[in-house]
PDB file of C-alpha atoms in Angstrom:
ATOM      1  CA  MET Y 291     -16.397  30.260  49.130  1.00 51.00           C
ATOM      2  CA  SER Y 292     -14.391  27.706  47.161  1.00 64.00           C
ATOM      3  CA  THR Y 293     -13.782  27.834  43.421  1.00 72.00           C
ATOM      4  CA  SER Y 294     -14.859  24.907  41.264  1.00 82.00           C
ATOM      5  CA  VAL Y 295     -12.355  22.703  39.528  1.00 84.00           C
ATOM      6  CA  LEU Y 296     -14.054  23.226  36.153  1.00 84.00           C
ATOM      7  CA  SER Y 297     -13.608  26.981  36.364  1.00 83.00           C
ATOM      8  CA  SER Y 298      -9.844  26.432  36.011  1.00 86.00           C
ATOM      9  CA  LEU Y 299     -10.359  24.955  32.512  1.00 88.00           C
ATOM     10  CA  LYS Y 300     -10.606  26.967  29.300  1.00 88.00           C
ATOM     11  CA  VAL Y 301     -13.987  26.141  27.741  1.00 86.00           C
ATOM     12  CA  ILE Y 302     -14.704  26.865  24.054  1.00 88.00           C
ATOM     13  CA  ALA Y 303     -17.366  26.119  21.453  1.00 90.00           C
ATOM     14  CA  ARG Y 304     -16.827  22.893  19.508  1.00 89.00           C
ATOM     15  CA  PRO Y 305     -14.533  23.607  16.548  1.00 88.00           C
ATOM     16  CA  LYS Y 306     -15.514  22.444  13.087  1.00 89.00           C
ATOM     17  CA  ILE Y 307     -13.158  19.689  11.940  1.00 87.00           C
ATOM     18  CA  GLU Y 308     -12.722  19.377   8.197  1.00 87.00           C
ATOM     19  CA  PRO Y 309     -12.597  15.805   6.835  1.00 86.00           C
ATOM     20  CA  LYS Y 310      -9.320  14.717   5.295  1.00 84.00           C
ATOM     21  CA  PRO Y 311      -9.296  14.359   1.513  1.00 85.00           C
ATOM     22  CA  PRO Y 312      -9.585  10.736   0.306  1.00 86.00           C
ATOM     23  CA  VAL Y 313      -6.237  10.953  -1.498  1.00 88.00           C
ATOM     24  CA  ILE Y 314      -4.419  10.994   1.871  1.00 90.00           C
ATOM     25  CA  GLY Y 315      -5.690   7.502   2.736  1.00 90.00           C
ATOM     26  CA  LYS Y 316      -4.812   6.230  -0.731  1.00 91.00           C
ATOM     27  CA  ARG Y 317      -1.300   7.641  -0.430  1.00 93.00           C
ATOM     28  CA  LEU Y 318      -0.809   5.930   2.923  1.00 93.00           C
ATOM     29  CA  LYS Y 319      -2.055   2.608   1.545  1.00 93.00           C
ATOM     30  CA  LEU Y 320       0.290   2.848  -1.461  1.00 93.00           C
ATOM     31  CA  ILE Y 321       3.246   3.732   0.796  1.00 95.00           C
ATOM     32  CA  GLU Y 322       2.435   0.727   2.989  1.00 94.00           C
ATOM     33  CA  ARG Y 323       2.454  -1.548  -0.060  1.00 94.00           C
ATOM     34  CA  LEU Y 324       5.687  -0.003  -1.347  1.00 95.00           C
ATOM     35  CA  GLU Y 325       7.332  -0.628   2.036  1.00 95.00           C
ATOM     36  CA  GLN Y 326       6.251  -4.265   1.725  1.00 94.00           C
ATOM     37  CA  GLN Y 327       7.737  -4.441  -1.794  1.00 94.00           C
ATOM     38  CA  LYS Y 328      10.969  -2.923  -0.461  1.00 95.00           C
ATOM     39  CA  GLU Y 329      11.133  -5.573   2.253  1.00 94.00           C
ATOM     40  CA  MET Y 330      10.498  -8.268  -0.378  1.00 94.00           C
ATOM     41  CA  ALA Y 331      13.253  -6.862  -2.602  1.00 94.00           C
ATOM     42  CA  GLN Y 332      15.675  -6.831   0.339  1.00 94.00           C
ATOM     43  CA  CYS Y 333      14.886 -10.510   0.955  1.00 93.00           C
ATOM     44  CA  LEU Y 334      15.607 -11.191  -2.737  1.00 91.00           C
ATOM     45  CA  ILE Y 335      18.987  -9.453  -2.446  1.00 91.00           C
ATOM     46  CA  ASP Y 336      19.853 -11.303   0.788  1.00 92.00           C
ATOM     47  CA  ASN Y 337      18.589 -14.664  -0.610  1.00 92.00           C
ATOM     48  CA  LYS Y 338      16.080 -14.967   2.232  1.00 92.00           C
ATOM     49  CA  ARG Y 339      12.508 -16.188   2.120  1.00 92.00           C
ATOM     50  CA  PHE Y 340       9.923 -13.383   2.300  1.00 91.00           C
ATOM     51  CA  GLU Y 341       6.924 -13.938   4.573  1.00 91.00           C
ATOM     52  CA  ALA Y 342       3.933 -11.638   4.854  1.00 90.00           C
ATOM     53  CA  PHE Y 343       1.142 -11.923   7.387  1.00 90.00           C
ATOM     54  CA  LYS Y 344      -2.384 -10.610   7.600  1.00 90.00           C
ATOM     55  CA  GLU Y 345      -4.271 -10.117  10.833  1.00 91.00           C
ATOM     56  CA  LYS Y 346      -7.748 -11.603  10.910  1.00 91.00           C
ATOM     57  CA  LYS Y 347     -10.405 -11.473  13.611  1.00 91.00           C
ATOM     58  CA  VAL Y 348     -11.719 -14.939  14.434  1.00 89.00           C
ATOM     59  CA  LYS Y 349     -14.740 -15.612  16.628  1.00 89.00           C
ATOM     60  CA  ASN Y 350     -14.690 -18.726  18.791  1.00 87.00           C
ATOM     61  CA  PRO Y 351     -18.055 -20.462  18.160  1.00 87.00           C
ATOM     62  CA  GLU Y 352     -18.220 -21.905  21.679  1.00 88.00           C
ATOM     63  CA  THR Y 353     -17.286 -18.909  23.804  1.00 88.00           C
ATOM     64  CA  GLY Y 354     -18.083 -16.075  21.394  1.00 87.00           C
ATOM     65  CA  GLU Y 355     -14.674 -14.562  22.152  1.00 91.00           C
ATOM     66  CA  ILE Y 356     -13.024 -12.685  19.292  1.00 91.00           C
ATOM     67  CA  THR Y 357      -9.286 -13.136  18.865  1.00 91.00           C
ATOM     68  CA  ILE Y 358      -6.846 -11.759  16.330  1.00 92.00           C
ATOM     69  CA  GLN Y 359      -4.795 -14.310  14.441  1.00 91.00           C
ATOM     70  CA  ARG Y 360      -1.818 -13.724  12.166  1.00 91.00           C
ATOM     71  CA  ARG Y 361      -2.169 -15.732   8.996  1.00 91.00           C
ATOM     72  CA  PRO Y 362       0.348 -16.018   6.155  1.00 91.00           C
ATOM     73  CA  THR Y 363      -0.633 -14.254   2.950  1.00 91.00           C
ATOM     74  CA  THR Y 364       0.736 -14.235  -0.579  1.00 92.00           C
ATOM     75  CA  VAL Y 365       2.231 -11.007  -1.907  1.00 91.00           C
ATOM     76  CA  ARG Y 366       3.214 -10.782  -5.542  1.00 93.00           C
ATOM     77  CA  PRO Y 367       6.294  -8.745  -6.425  1.00 94.00           C
ATOM     78  CA  TRP Y 368       5.897  -5.570  -8.460  1.00 94.00           C
ATOM     79  CA  TYR Y 369       9.346  -6.090  -9.949  1.00 93.00           C
ATOM     80  CA  TYR Y 370      10.460  -8.564 -12.575  1.00 92.00           C
ATOM     81  CA  ASP Y 371      13.652  -9.390 -14.404  1.00 90.00           C
ATOM     82  CA  SER Y 372      14.848 -10.185 -17.876  1.00 89.00           C
ATOM     83  CA  ASP Y 373      18.302 -11.830 -17.865  1.00 88.00           C
ATOM     84  CA  GLU Y 374      19.079 -10.442 -14.369  1.00 86.00           C
ATOM     85  CA  TYR Y 375      18.077  -6.896 -15.442  1.00 91.00           C
ATOM     86  CA  TYR Y 376      15.236  -5.648 -13.223  1.00 93.00           C
ATOM     87  CA  TYR Y 377      12.165  -3.493 -13.816  1.00 94.00           C
ATOM     88  CA  LEU Y 378       9.583  -2.137 -11.357  1.00 93.00           C
ATOM     89  CA  GLU Y 379       5.917  -1.284 -11.803  1.00 94.00           C
ATOM     90  CA  ILE Y 380       3.838   0.696  -9.311  1.00 93.00           C
ATOM     91  CA  LYS Y 381       0.418  -0.890  -8.932  1.00 92.00           C
ATOM     92  CA  VAL Y 382      -2.874   0.494  -7.675  1.00 90.00           C
ATOM     93  CA  GLY Y 383      -5.759  -1.937  -7.536  1.00 85.00           C
ATOM     94  CA  ASN Y 384      -3.468  -4.603  -9.038  1.00 85.00           C
ATOM     95  CA  LYS Y 385      -3.070  -2.534 -12.218  1.00 90.00           C
ATOM     96  CA  PRO Y 386       0.218  -0.791 -13.121  1.00 91.00           C
ATOM     97  CA  ILE Y 387       0.240   3.016 -13.118  1.00 90.00           C
ATOM     98  CA  GLU Y 388       1.480   4.730 -16.273  1.00 89.00           C
ATOM     99  CA  LEU Y 389       4.203   7.066 -15.021  1.00 87.00           C
ATOM    100  CA  GLN Y 390       4.430   8.582 -18.496  1.00 87.00           C
ATOM    101  CA  LYS Y 391       2.095   8.003 -21.422  1.00 90.00           C
ATOM    102  CA  GLY Y 392       2.469   4.333 -22.401  1.00 89.00           C
ATOM    103  CA  LYS Y 393       5.340   3.760 -19.932  1.00 90.00           C
ATOM    104  CA  PRO Y 394       4.389   1.917 -16.720  1.00 90.00           C
ATOM    105  CA  ALA Y 395       7.790   0.323 -15.918  1.00 92.00           C
ATOM    106  CA  ILE Y 396      10.802   1.809 -14.138  1.00 92.00           C
ATOM    107  CA  ASP Y 397      14.216   0.710 -15.406  1.00 93.00           C
ATOM    108  CA  VAL Y 398      16.073  -0.492 -12.275  1.00 92.00           C
ATOM    109  CA  GLY Y 399      19.016  -2.452 -13.614  1.00 90.00           C
ATOM    110  CA  ASP Y 400      20.740  -4.463 -10.878  1.00 91.00           C
ATOM    111  CA  LYS Y 401      18.524  -5.989  -8.183  1.00 89.00           C
ATOM    112  CA  ALA Y 402      20.636  -4.265  -5.505  1.00 92.00           C
ATOM    113  CA  LYS Y 403      19.136  -0.931  -6.627  1.00 93.00           C
ATOM    114  CA  LEU Y 404      15.513  -2.026  -5.999  1.00 94.00           C
ATOM    115  CA  PRO Y 405      15.246  -0.729  -2.382  1.00 94.00           C
ATOM    116  CA  GLU Y 406      16.785   2.622  -3.395  1.00 95.00           C
ATOM    117  CA  ILE Y 407      14.360   3.019  -6.325  1.00 94.00           C
ATOM    118  CA  ILE Y 408      11.387   2.078  -4.105  1.00 94.00           C
ATOM    119  CA  ASP Y 409      12.497   4.736  -1.576  1.00 95.00           C
ATOM    120  CA  THR Y 410      12.484   7.305  -4.392  1.00 94.00           C
ATOM    121  CA  VAL Y 411       8.952   6.263  -5.393  1.00 94.00           C
ATOM    122  CA  ILE Y 412       7.825   6.550  -1.744  1.00 94.00           C
ATOM    123  CA  GLN Y 413       9.162  10.123  -1.646  1.00 95.00           C
ATOM    124  CA  ALA Y 414       7.226  10.909  -4.839  1.00 93.00           C
ATOM    125  CA  VAL Y 415       4.017   9.509  -3.308  1.00 93.00           C
ATOM    126  CA  GLU Y 416       4.538  11.563  -0.132  1.00 93.00           C
ATOM    127  CA  LYS Y 417       4.925  14.735  -2.232  1.00 92.00           C
ATOM    128  CA  GLY Y 418       1.710  13.917  -4.122  1.00 89.00           C
ATOM    129  CA  GLU Y 419       3.284  13.284  -7.526  1.00 90.00           C
ATOM    130  CA  LEU Y 420       1.106  10.201  -8.132  1.00 88.00           C
ATOM    131  CA  ASP Y 421      -2.187  11.697  -6.883  1.00 87.00           C
ATOM    132  CA  SER Y 422      -3.689  11.848 -10.374  1.00 86.00           C
ATOM    133  CA  ALA Y 423      -3.207   8.087 -10.780  1.00 84.00           C
ATOM    134  CA  LEU Y 424      -4.553   7.391  -7.278  1.00 83.00           C
ATOM    135  CA  LEU Y 425      -7.731   9.377  -7.908  1.00 82.00           C
ATOM    136  CA  LYS Y 426      -8.563   7.826 -11.292  1.00 77.00           C
ATOM    137  CA  PRO Y 427     -11.906   6.053 -11.065  1.00 66.00           C
ATOM    138  CA  ALA Y 428     -11.833   2.303 -11.408  1.00 58.00           C
ATOM    139  CA  VAL Y 429     -12.959   0.989 -14.778  1.00 58.00           C
ATOM    140  CA  PRO Y 430     -16.427  -0.506 -14.286  1.00 60.00           C
ATOM    141  CA  LYS Y 431     -16.928  -4.139 -15.179  1.00 62.00           C
ATOM    142  CA  LYS Y 432     -18.831  -4.839 -18.363  1.00 69.00           C
ATOM    143  CA  VAL Y 433     -22.335  -6.036 -17.659  1.00 69.00           C
ATOM    144  CA  ARG Y 434     -23.541  -8.692 -20.032  1.00 69.00           C
ATOM    145  CA  PRO Y 435     -27.236  -8.891 -20.829  1.00 71.00           C
ATOM    146  CA  LYS Y 436     -29.052 -11.936 -19.488  1.00 71.00           C
ATOM    147  CA  GLY Y 437     -29.254 -14.894 -21.824  1.00 63.00           C
ATOM    148  CA  GLN Y 438     -25.767 -14.534 -23.288  1.00 61.00           C
TER     149      GLN Y 438
END
C-alpha cells in the first residue's frame, strides 16, 4: 500500500490573524513622503531638476485593455528658506505637525543638512514618536446652512 503525498504535510487549523493597527500604514505613507522630500532636497543641493511621477491605470476605450502609465506630478517642498537659512515642516494631510506646542518648524540651517535632518525624522517616525500626530482626527469641514 502506498502512502499519499498529502500525508507528508503538516496540517493545522487555520490560525487567527490579527489585523495590523492603522498607524502602521500611516507611518509607511509618511516615510514614503519623507523619502521623496529627501530626494527633492538632494536635487536642490546638487542644482538638479526634481521630477516626480505617479502611476495611473488607463483603460483603452477601443480594446478595453488597462495599462499603467507614469505621469509627472507636482510635489511641493516641505522646506523653505529665509536668506539661505532653511527650515523644515513635517506635513500630514497637507497640514504641518506641531512637534512641540506652537512649534511646527525644524531649524535646519544650511541646505546641505536637509537630507540628514530628514533621515532623523524618518527614524523618529519608525520608532513611533509621531504616532499621536498621525492618529489625530481630521478637522471636519464647516457645513453652511442652505441659503447662505
